mmCIF file of C-alpha atoms and ligand atoms in Angstrom:
data_model
loop_
_atom_site.group_PDB
_atom_site.id
_atom_site.type_symbol
_atom_site.label_atom_id
_atom_site.label_comp_id
_atom_site.label_asym_id
_atom_site.label_seq_id
_atom_site.Cartn_x
_atom_site.Cartn_y
_atom_site.Cartn_z
ATOM 1 C CA PRO A 9 -126.863 36.976 56.721
ATOM 2 C CA ARG A 10 -122.429 37.371 57.131
ATOM 3 C CA ILE A 11 -122.689 41.238 56.319
ATOM 4 C CA VAL A 12 -119.441 42.759 55.964
ATOM 5 C CA THR A 13 -119.742 46.146 55.658
ATOM 6 C CA MET A 14 -116.652 47.847 53.026
ATOM 7 C CA ALA A 15 -115.706 50.854 52.069
ATOM 8 C CA ALA A 16 -113.876 52.003 49.024
ATOM 9 C CA ALA A 17 -111.672 55.082 49.785
ATOM 10 C CA GLN A 18 -111.167 56.171 46.196
ATOM 11 C CA LEU A 19 -107.976 58.558 45.974
ATOM 12 C CA GLY A 20 -108.047 62.007 44.143
ATOM 13 C CA PRO A 21 -104.454 62.923 42.394
ATOM 14 C CA ILE A 22 -101.192 62.541 44.149
ATOM 15 C CA PRO A 23 -98.895 65.292 42.907
ATOM 16 C CA ARG A 24 -95.261 64.342 42.942
ATOM 17 C CA SER A 25 -94.638 67.230 45.318
ATOM 18 C CA GLU A 26 -96.937 65.641 47.931
ATOM 19 C CA THR A 27 -95.426 63.749 50.993
ATOM 20 C CA ARG A 28 -95.984 60.127 52.295
ATOM 21 C CA ALA A 29 -97.336 61.937 55.563
ATOM 22 C CA GLN A 30 -99.204 64.404 53.584
ATOM 23 C CA VAL A 31 -100.995 61.235 51.972
ATOM 24 C CA VAL A 32 -101.248 59.137 54.818
ATOM 25 C CA GLU A 33 -103.602 62.232 56.583
ATOM 26 C CA ARG A 34 -105.749 62.030 53.424
ATOM 27 C CA LEU A 35 -106.091 58.486 53.940
ATOM 28 C CA LEU A 36 -106.763 58.771 57.780
ATOM 29 C CA VAL A 37 -109.637 61.014 56.727
ATOM 30 C CA LEU A 38 -110.983 58.642 55.056
ATOM 31 C CA MET A 39 -110.758 55.900 57.756
ATOM 32 C CA ARG A 40 -112.090 57.614 60.115
ATOM 33 C CA ASP A 41 -115.107 58.656 57.998
ATOM 34 C CA ALA A 42 -115.545 54.796 57.047
ATOM 35 C CA ALA A 43 -114.978 53.931 60.885
ATOM 36 C CA ALA A 44 -117.640 56.441 61.805
ATOM 37 C CA ARG A 45 -120.281 54.802 59.219
ATOM 38 C CA GLY A 46 -119.820 51.878 60.504
ATOM 39 C CA ALA A 47 -117.135 50.052 57.941
ATOM 40 C CA ASP A 48 -115.865 46.721 58.627
ATOM 41 C CA ILE A 49 -112.895 46.867 56.261
ATOM 42 C CA ILE A 50 -112.144 50.251 53.728
ATOM 43 C CA VAL A 51 -110.014 49.154 50.402
ATOM 44 C CA TYR A 52 -107.809 52.224 49.383
ATOM 45 C CA PRO A 53 -106.084 52.119 45.345
ATOM 46 C CA GLU A 54 -103.103 50.480 44.002
ATOM 47 C CA ALA A 55 -99.785 52.200 44.521
ATOM 48 C CA ALA A 56 -101.738 54.266 47.187
ATOM 49 C CA LEU A 57 -98.942 56.619 48.676
ATOM 50 C CA THR A 58 -97.220 58.611 45.318
ATOM 51 C CA ALA A 59 -97.797 59.429 42.374
ATOM 52 C CA PHE A 60 -98.147 56.604 39.653
ATOM 53 C CA PHE A 61 -94.404 56.697 38.866
ATOM 54 C CA PRO A 62 -94.880 54.095 36.026
ATOM 55 C CA HIS A 63 -96.107 56.741 33.971
ATOM 56 C CA TRP A 64 -92.845 58.391 33.614
ATOM 57 C CA TRP A 65 -89.326 57.646 32.694
ATOM 58 C CA ILE A 66 -86.849 57.636 35.212
ATOM 59 C CA GLU A 67 -83.242 56.748 34.772
ATOM 60 C CA ASP A 68 -81.415 57.360 38.046
ATOM 61 C CA GLU A 69 -81.916 54.490 40.345
ATOM 62 C CA ALA A 70 -81.905 56.396 43.346
ATOM 63 C CA GLU A 71 -84.751 58.377 42.214
ATOM 64 C CA LEU A 72 -86.642 55.540 41.188
ATOM 65 C CA ASP A 73 -86.128 53.961 44.865
ATOM 66 C CA SER A 74 -87.532 56.973 45.941
ATOM 67 C CA TRP A 75 -90.783 55.916 44.780
ATOM 68 C CA PHE A 76 -90.639 52.773 46.954
ATOM 69 C CA GLU A 77 -91.373 51.852 50.297
ATOM 70 C CA THR A 78 -88.647 49.716 52.307
ATOM 71 C CA ALA A 79 -90.654 48.830 55.047
ATOM 72 C CA MET A 80 -94.425 48.103 55.969
ATOM 73 C CA PRO A 81 -95.208 49.281 57.843
ATOM 74 C CA SER A 82 -92.588 52.527 57.771
ATOM 75 C CA ASN A 83 -92.713 55.521 59.892
ATOM 76 C CA GLU A 84 -95.096 57.028 57.632
ATOM 77 C CA THR A 85 -96.918 54.679 57.223
ATOM 78 C CA ALA A 86 -97.421 53.277 60.814
ATOM 79 C CA PRO A 87 -100.271 55.744 62.022
ATOM 80 C CA LEU A 88 -102.330 54.286 59.430
ATOM 81 C CA PHE A 89 -101.960 51.052 61.441
ATOM 82 C CA ALA A 90 -102.330 52.835 64.788
ATOM 83 C CA GLU A 91 -105.402 53.848 63.669
ATOM 84 C CA ALA A 92 -106.943 51.035 62.361
ATOM 85 C CA LYS A 93 -106.173 49.158 65.318
ATOM 86 C CA ARG A 94 -107.901 51.483 67.482
ATOM 87 C CA LEU A 95 -110.920 52.137 65.131
ATOM 88 C CA LYS A 96 -111.075 48.543 64.438
ATOM 89 C CA ILE A 97 -111.282 48.725 61.405
ATOM 90 C CA GLY A 98 -109.406 46.446 58.501
ATOM 91 C CA PHE A 99 -108.066 47.467 55.183
ATOM 92 C CA HIS A 100 -106.236 46.998 52.119
ATOM 93 C CA LEU A 101 -103.340 48.960 51.210
ATOM 94 C CA GLY A 102 -101.380 49.240 47.902
ATOM 95 C CA TYR A 103 -97.861 50.446 47.561
ATOM 96 C CA CYS A 104 -94.655 49.977 45.622
ATOM 97 C CA GLU A 105 -92.294 47.428 47.543
ATOM 98 C CA LEU A 106 -88.704 47.415 47.175
ATOM 99 C CA ALA A 107 -87.319 44.264 49.243
ATOM 100 C CA HIS A 108 -84.311 42.616 50.010
ATOM 101 C CA GLU A 109 -84.357 39.087 48.982
ATOM 102 C CA GLN A 110 -82.151 36.046 47.265
ATOM 103 C CA GLY A 111 -79.147 38.547 48.184
ATOM 104 C CA ARG A 112 -80.847 41.221 45.871
ATOM 105 C CA LYS A 113 -82.746 43.883 45.041
ATOM 106 C CA ARG A 114 -86.591 43.126 44.418
ATOM 107 C CA ARG A 115 -89.288 45.647 43.227
ATOM 108 C CA PHE A 116 -93.195 45.267 43.031
ATOM 109 C CA ASN A 117 -96.345 46.871 42.720
ATOM 110 C CA THR A 118 -97.800 45.362 45.871
ATOM 111 C CA ALA A 119 -100.850 45.028 47.863
ATOM 112 C CA ILE A 120 -101.517 44.260 51.640
ATOM 113 C CA LEU A 121 -104.532 42.979 53.643
ATOM 114 C CA VAL A 122 -104.593 43.961 57.236
ATOM 115 C CA ASP A 123 -106.827 42.656 59.980
ATOM 116 C CA LYS A 124 -108.484 44.765 62.819
ATOM 117 C CA SER A 125 -105.696 44.444 65.260
ATOM 118 C CA GLY A 126 -103.436 45.790 62.761
ATOM 119 C CA ALA A 127 -101.818 42.461 61.406
ATOM 120 C CA ILE A 128 -100.726 41.596 58.100
ATOM 121 C CA ILE A 129 -103.043 38.951 57.149
ATOM 122 C CA GLY A 130 -101.843 39.027 53.254
ATOM 123 C CA LYS A 131 -99.838 40.302 50.813
ATOM 124 C CA TYR A 132 -99.919 40.194 47.224
ATOM 125 C CA ARG A 133 -97.061 41.249 44.496
ATOM 126 C CA LYS A 134 -98.689 42.241 40.667
ATOM 127 C CA ILE A 135 -98.578 39.424 38.544
ATOM 128 C CA HIS A 136 -99.912 40.992 35.465
ATOM 129 C CA LEU A 137 -97.766 43.727 34.688
ATOM 130 C CA PRO A 138 -99.133 46.043 31.546
ATOM 131 C CA GLY A 139 -97.332 48.282 29.176
ATOM 132 C CA HIS A 140 -93.476 48.270 28.039
ATOM 133 C CA ALA A 141 -90.060 47.799 29.627
ATOM 134 C CA GLY A 142 -88.731 50.405 27.073
ATOM 135 C CA HIS A 143 -88.342 54.168 26.748
ATOM 136 C CA GLU A 144 -91.372 54.968 23.777
ATOM 137 C CA PRO A 145 -91.061 59.027 23.805
ATOM 138 C CA TRP A 146 -93.879 58.375 20.966
ATOM 139 C CA ARG A 147 -96.670 58.076 24.144
ATOM 140 C CA PRO A 148 -97.685 61.065 25.694
ATOM 141 C CA PHE A 149 -96.921 59.316 29.030
ATOM 142 C CA GLN A 150 -95.354 56.037 29.896
ATOM 143 C CA ASN A 151 -96.571 52.762 31.160
ATOM 144 C CA LEU A 152 -93.472 51.206 32.639
ATOM 145 C CA GLU A 153 -94.397 48.478 34.811
ATOM 146 C CA LYS A 154 -92.823 45.871 33.436
ATOM 147 C CA ARG A 155 -89.141 47.704 33.984
ATOM 148 C CA TYR A 156 -89.616 48.672 36.845
ATOM 149 C CA PHE A 157 -91.436 45.635 38.740
ATOM 150 C CA GLU A 158 -90.363 42.513 38.994
ATOM 151 C CA ILE A 159 -93.603 39.470 38.184
ATOM 152 C CA GLY A 160 -95.393 39.007 41.249
ATOM 153 C CA ASP A 161 -94.386 35.797 42.944
ATOM 154 C CA LEU A 162 -96.651 34.906 45.484
ATOM 155 C CA GLY A 163 -99.739 33.611 43.370
ATOM 156 C CA TRP A 164 -103.298 34.748 43.967
ATOM 157 C CA ARG A 165 -104.262 33.980 46.928
ATOM 158 C CA ALA A 166 -107.223 34.479 49.864
ATOM 159 C CA TRP A 167 -107.258 34.454 53.234
ATOM 160 C CA ARG A 168 -110.357 33.387 56.024
ATOM 161 C CA THR A 169 -110.188 36.622 57.989
ATOM 162 C CA MET A 170 -112.426 39.357 59.339
ATOM 163 C CA GLY A 171 -115.836 37.336 58.878
ATOM 164 C CA GLY A 172 -115.123 35.498 55.335
ATOM 165 C CA VAL A 173 -112.682 34.732 52.490
ATOM 166 C CA MET A 174 -111.250 37.164 50.689
ATOM 167 C CA GLY A 175 -108.953 37.407 47.985
ATOM 168 C CA LEU A 176 -106.266 40.210 46.273
ATOM 169 C CA MET A 177 -105.389 41.632 42.738
ATOM 170 C CA ILE A 178 -104.110 44.652 41.073
ATOM 171 C CA CYS A 179 -105.449 46.772 38.339
ATOM 172 C CA ASN A 180 -104.064 45.273 34.853
ATOM 173 C CA ASP A 181 -105.332 41.492 36.855
ATOM 174 C CA ARG A 182 -108.957 42.716 36.775
ATOM 175 C CA ARG A 183 -108.838 42.499 32.799
ATOM 176 C CA TRP A 184 -107.417 38.872 32.872
ATOM 177 C CA PRO A 185 -110.190 36.032 33.656
ATOM 178 C CA GLU A 186 -107.733 33.632 35.076
ATOM 179 C CA ALA A 187 -106.824 35.970 38.408
ATOM 180 C CA TRP A 188 -110.300 35.857 39.037
ATOM 181 C CA ARG A 189 -110.527 32.194 38.627
ATOM 182 C CA VAL A 190 -107.950 31.382 40.341
ATOM 183 C CA LEU A 191 -109.599 33.474 43.623
ATOM 184 C CA GLY A 192 -112.673 31.427 42.882
ATOM 185 C CA LEU A 193 -111.038 28.000 43.415
ATOM 186 C CA GLN A 194 -110.209 28.896 47.052
ATOM 187 C CA GLY A 195 -113.613 29.975 47.605
ATOM 188 C CA THR A 196 -113.102 33.706 47.682
ATOM 189 C CA GLU A 197 -116.152 35.947 48.581
ATOM 190 C CA MET A 198 -114.677 39.270 48.474
ATOM 191 C CA VAL A 199 -111.983 40.523 46.072
ATOM 192 C CA MET A 200 -109.943 43.514 46.534
ATOM 193 C CA LEU A 201 -108.334 45.571 43.885
ATOM 194 C CA GLY A 202 -107.031 48.975 42.948
ATOM 195 C CA TYR A 203 -106.214 50.220 39.854
ATOM 196 C CA ASN A 204 -104.520 53.648 37.821
ATOM 197 C CA THR A 205 -106.159 53.650 35.015
ATOM 198 C CA PRO A 206 -105.280 56.471 32.377
ATOM 199 C CA GLN A 207 -108.462 57.962 30.102
ATOM 200 C CA HIS A 208 -106.039 57.683 27.446
ATOM 201 C CA ASP A 209 -104.587 54.654 26.063
ATOM 202 C CA PRO A 210 -102.093 55.562 23.292
ATOM 203 C CA ALA A 211 -101.753 52.296 21.637
ATOM 204 C CA MET A 212 -105.566 52.344 21.184
ATOM 205 C CA PRO A 213 -107.212 55.123 21.459
ATOM 206 C CA GLN A 214 -110.426 54.213 20.089
ATOM 207 C CA THR A 215 -110.927 52.585 23.388
ATOM 208 C CA ASP A 216 -110.778 55.940 25.777
ATOM 209 C CA PRO A 217 -114.349 56.346 25.560
ATOM 210 C CA LEU A 218 -114.479 53.094 26.708
ATOM 211 C CA GLN A 219 -112.511 52.430 29.562
ATOM 212 C CA ASP A 220 -115.000 52.945 32.229
ATOM 213 C CA PHE A 221 -117.474 50.620 30.371
ATOM 214 C CA HIS A 222 -114.050 47.788 30.202
ATOM 215 C CA ASN A 223 -113.421 48.555 33.715
ATOM 216 C CA HIS A 224 -116.440 47.776 35.082
ATOM 217 C CA LEU A 225 -117.113 45.266 32.361
ATOM 218 C CA SER A 226 -114.155 43.123 33.554
ATOM 219 C CA MET A 227 -114.879 43.141 37.532
ATOM 220 C CA GLN A 228 -119.152 42.546 37.250
ATOM 221 C CA ALA A 229 -118.232 39.794 34.735
ATOM 222 C CA GLY A 230 -114.854 38.524 37.369
ATOM 223 C CA CYS A 231 -117.379 38.552 40.123
ATOM 224 C CA TYR A 232 -120.794 36.829 38.602
ATOM 225 C CA ALA A 233 -118.586 34.077 37.415
ATOM 226 C CA ASN A 234 -116.661 33.360 40.512
ATOM 227 C CA GLY A 235 -119.535 34.108 42.799
ATOM 228 C CA THR A 236 -117.516 36.838 44.532
ATOM 229 C CA TRP A 237 -117.834 40.352 45.699
ATOM 230 C CA ALA A 238 -115.612 42.724 44.918
ATOM 231 C CA VAL A 239 -114.259 46.488 46.235
ATOM 232 C CA CYS A 240 -113.068 47.865 43.229
ATOM 233 C CA VAL A 241 -111.321 51.300 43.988
ATOM 234 C CA ALA A 242 -109.480 54.041 41.516
ATOM 235 C CA LYS A 243 -106.647 56.344 41.958
ATOM 236 C CA ALA A 244 -108.385 58.960 39.680
ATOM 237 C CA GLY A 245 -108.655 62.307 38.488
ATOM 238 C CA VAL A 246 -105.492 64.397 36.772
ATOM 239 C CA GLU A 247 -102.479 63.273 38.209
ATOM 240 C CA GLU A 248 -99.012 64.946 37.008
ATOM 241 C CA GLY A 249 -101.237 66.044 33.768
ATOM 242 C CA ILE A 250 -102.682 62.356 32.948
ATOM 243 C CA MET A 251 -106.496 62.116 33.279
ATOM 244 C CA GLN A 252 -107.271 58.638 35.605
ATOM 245 C CA ILE A 253 -110.583 56.939 35.164
ATOM 246 C CA GLY A 254 -112.910 56.888 38.816
ATOM 247 C CA GLY A 255 -115.707 54.826 39.018
ATOM 248 C CA SER A 256 -114.755 53.209 41.925
ATOM 249 C CA CYS A 257 -117.270 50.362 42.867
ATOM 250 C CA ILE A 258 -118.640 48.000 45.082
ATOM 251 C CA ILE A 259 -120.326 44.654 42.969
ATOM 252 C CA ALA A 260 -122.089 41.980 44.535
ATOM 253 C CA PRO A 261 -122.223 38.253 42.926
ATOM 254 C CA SER A 262 -124.454 38.652 41.109
ATOM 255 C CA GLY A 263 -122.267 41.048 38.904
ATOM 256 C CA GLN A 264 -124.379 44.295 39.766
ATOM 257 C CA ILE A 265 -123.051 47.549 40.652
ATOM 258 C CA VAL A 266 -124.599 48.393 44.227
ATOM 259 C CA ALA A 267 -122.324 51.540 44.313
ATOM 260 C CA GLN A 268 -120.151 53.789 43.070
ATOM 261 C CA ALA A 269 -118.130 56.573 43.127
ATOM 262 C CA LEU A 270 -119.736 59.889 41.413
ATOM 263 C CA GLY A 271 -116.498 62.173 41.291
ATOM 264 C CA ARG A 272 -112.684 61.595 40.694
ATOM 265 C CA GLY A 273 -111.329 63.170 44.000
ATOM 266 C CA ASP A 274 -110.665 61.432 47.446
ATOM 267 C CA GLU A 275 -114.379 60.018 48.076
ATOM 268 C CA LEU A 276 -115.750 57.286 50.156
ATOM 269 C CA VAL A 277 -118.045 54.856 48.711
ATOM 270 C CA MET A 278 -119.868 52.277 51.006
ATOM 271 C CA ALA A 279 -121.974 49.153 51.186
ATOM 272 C CA ALA A 280 -123.281 46.385 53.690
ATOM 273 C CA CYS A 281 -122.146 43.218 51.555
ATOM 274 C CA ASP A 282 -124.070 39.842 52.798
ATOM 275 C CA LEU A 283 -121.296 37.414 51.662
ATOM 276 C CA ASP A 284 -123.858 34.445 52.398
ATOM 277 C CA ALA A 285 -125.046 36.157 48.697
ATOM 278 C CA CYS A 286 -122.289 34.108 46.954
ATOM 279 C CA THR A 287 -123.705 31.042 48.034
ATOM 280 C CA PRO A 288 -126.154 30.400 45.895
ATOM 281 C CA TYR A 289 -123.915 31.252 42.719
ATOM 282 C CA LYS A 290 -120.915 29.100 44.095
ATOM 283 C CA GLU A 291 -123.616 26.103 44.566
ATOM 284 C CA THR A 292 -125.636 26.247 41.506
ATOM 285 C CA MET A 293 -124.519 28.038 38.412
ATOM 286 C CA PHE A 294 -121.012 28.273 39.424
ATOM 287 C CA ASN A 295 -120.745 24.703 41.025
ATOM 288 C CA PHE A 296 -117.153 24.285 40.164
ATOM 289 C CA ALA A 297 -117.059 20.492 41.389
ATOM 290 C CA ARG A 298 -120.318 19.798 39.203
ATOM 291 C CA HIS A 299 -119.669 21.852 35.987
ATOM 292 C CA ARG A 300 -116.357 22.452 35.579
ATOM 293 C CA ARG A 301 -114.195 20.645 33.447
ATOM 294 C CA PRO A 302 -110.620 21.241 33.419
ATOM 295 C CA GLU A 303 -109.698 18.545 31.191
ATOM 296 C CA HIS A 304 -110.751 20.732 28.436
ATOM 297 C CA TYR A 305 -108.821 24.014 29.700
ATOM 298 C CA GLY A 306 -105.445 22.823 28.814
ATOM 299 C CA MET A 307 -105.025 25.257 26.394
ATOM 300 C CA ILE A 308 -105.268 27.990 29.327
ATOM 301 C CA VAL A 309 -102.243 27.379 30.844
ATOM 302 C CA GLU A 310 -100.253 26.488 27.733
ATOM 303 C CA ARG A 311 -97.183 28.509 27.301
HETATM 304 N N1 ING B 24 -103.224 50.586 34.905
HETATM 305 C C1 ING B 24 -103.747 50.163 33.677
HETATM 306 C C2 ING B 24 -104.778 48.996 33.543
HETATM 307 O O1 ING B 24 -104.859 47.943 33.593
HETATM 308 C C3 ING B 24 -103.815 49.974 30.893
HETATM 309 C C4 ING B 24 -102.916 50.006 32.436
HETATM 310 C C5 ING B 24 -104.590 51.013 30.957
HETATM 311 C C6 ING B 24 -103.662 48.891 29.889
HETATM 312 C C7 ING B 24 -105.314 51.167 29.813
HETATM 313 C C8 ING B 24 -104.567 48.826 28.930
HETATM 314 C C9 ING B 24 -105.550 50.054 28.816
HETATM 315 O O2 ING B 24 -105.762 49.446 34.099
HETATM 316 C C10 ING B 24 -102.766 49.082 35.506
HETATM 317 N N2 ING B 24 -101.744 50.261 36.330
HETATM 318 O O3 ING B 24 -102.326 48.461 34.975
#
């Protein structure tokens, strides 16, 4: 067995009035609890440092930029890296990244993987951006990720670190089998992802009662079809008037949910994950070398 003890650190709402320093305090409480319970890695949600501002129409550029991190670690997040190094615990953190690259401002919905020495091992920038780019006042709330973020330019990658092959995706990516398969083709044994998912979908209100089902369906299928574990972490609860689903969970390569959150607040969900449990699926049912037929898959990558 190759046991990696994982902690899903679900967050309750982050009010827009809550400072990054106050949020980092909440992250530290969860990190210390996870370390005390033997966690090797703690996984925080998508956009874990602020309210999920893509739900709002923001016209002022300075106001929009105030929701982004211009450095990682930054002054506010440095205590998180320091504590992780002291506790010898790795972590995943979702945040909104403001970079100056290619001579211009670039904004991404980003996640990083940090090892037990506090080093950033991997970074991912969200590729599947849901929602819409313009103000749609008919909606009770917006999803303006297509406006506020660029499409990620780093691909879906996996890194061999902390005892296994670890890969990242973010939120809406989890609904797209292609994201899971690109990670699966790299031998990923542990996927980490965060999400901010409203209970109400203004475009498809008939699916509101199915949000938790669709959430778990997507991720359980992704794990099974690629023989990988996943740690999936919500920012949950009523955040600035919008109810977001919880359901943070740890999923085995069998597709079984081995542990999940009970509430919609700050909550730790733990499991000792045997990465060797991936091997039977990768070597038999989903042995890509033996069974996969890419010569018939062309339509999947046609525009
Ligand atoms: N959130 C949502 C998600 O994919 C969404 C967006 C909600 C799309 C409901 C469709 C229906 O879980 C993010 N941030 O992608």
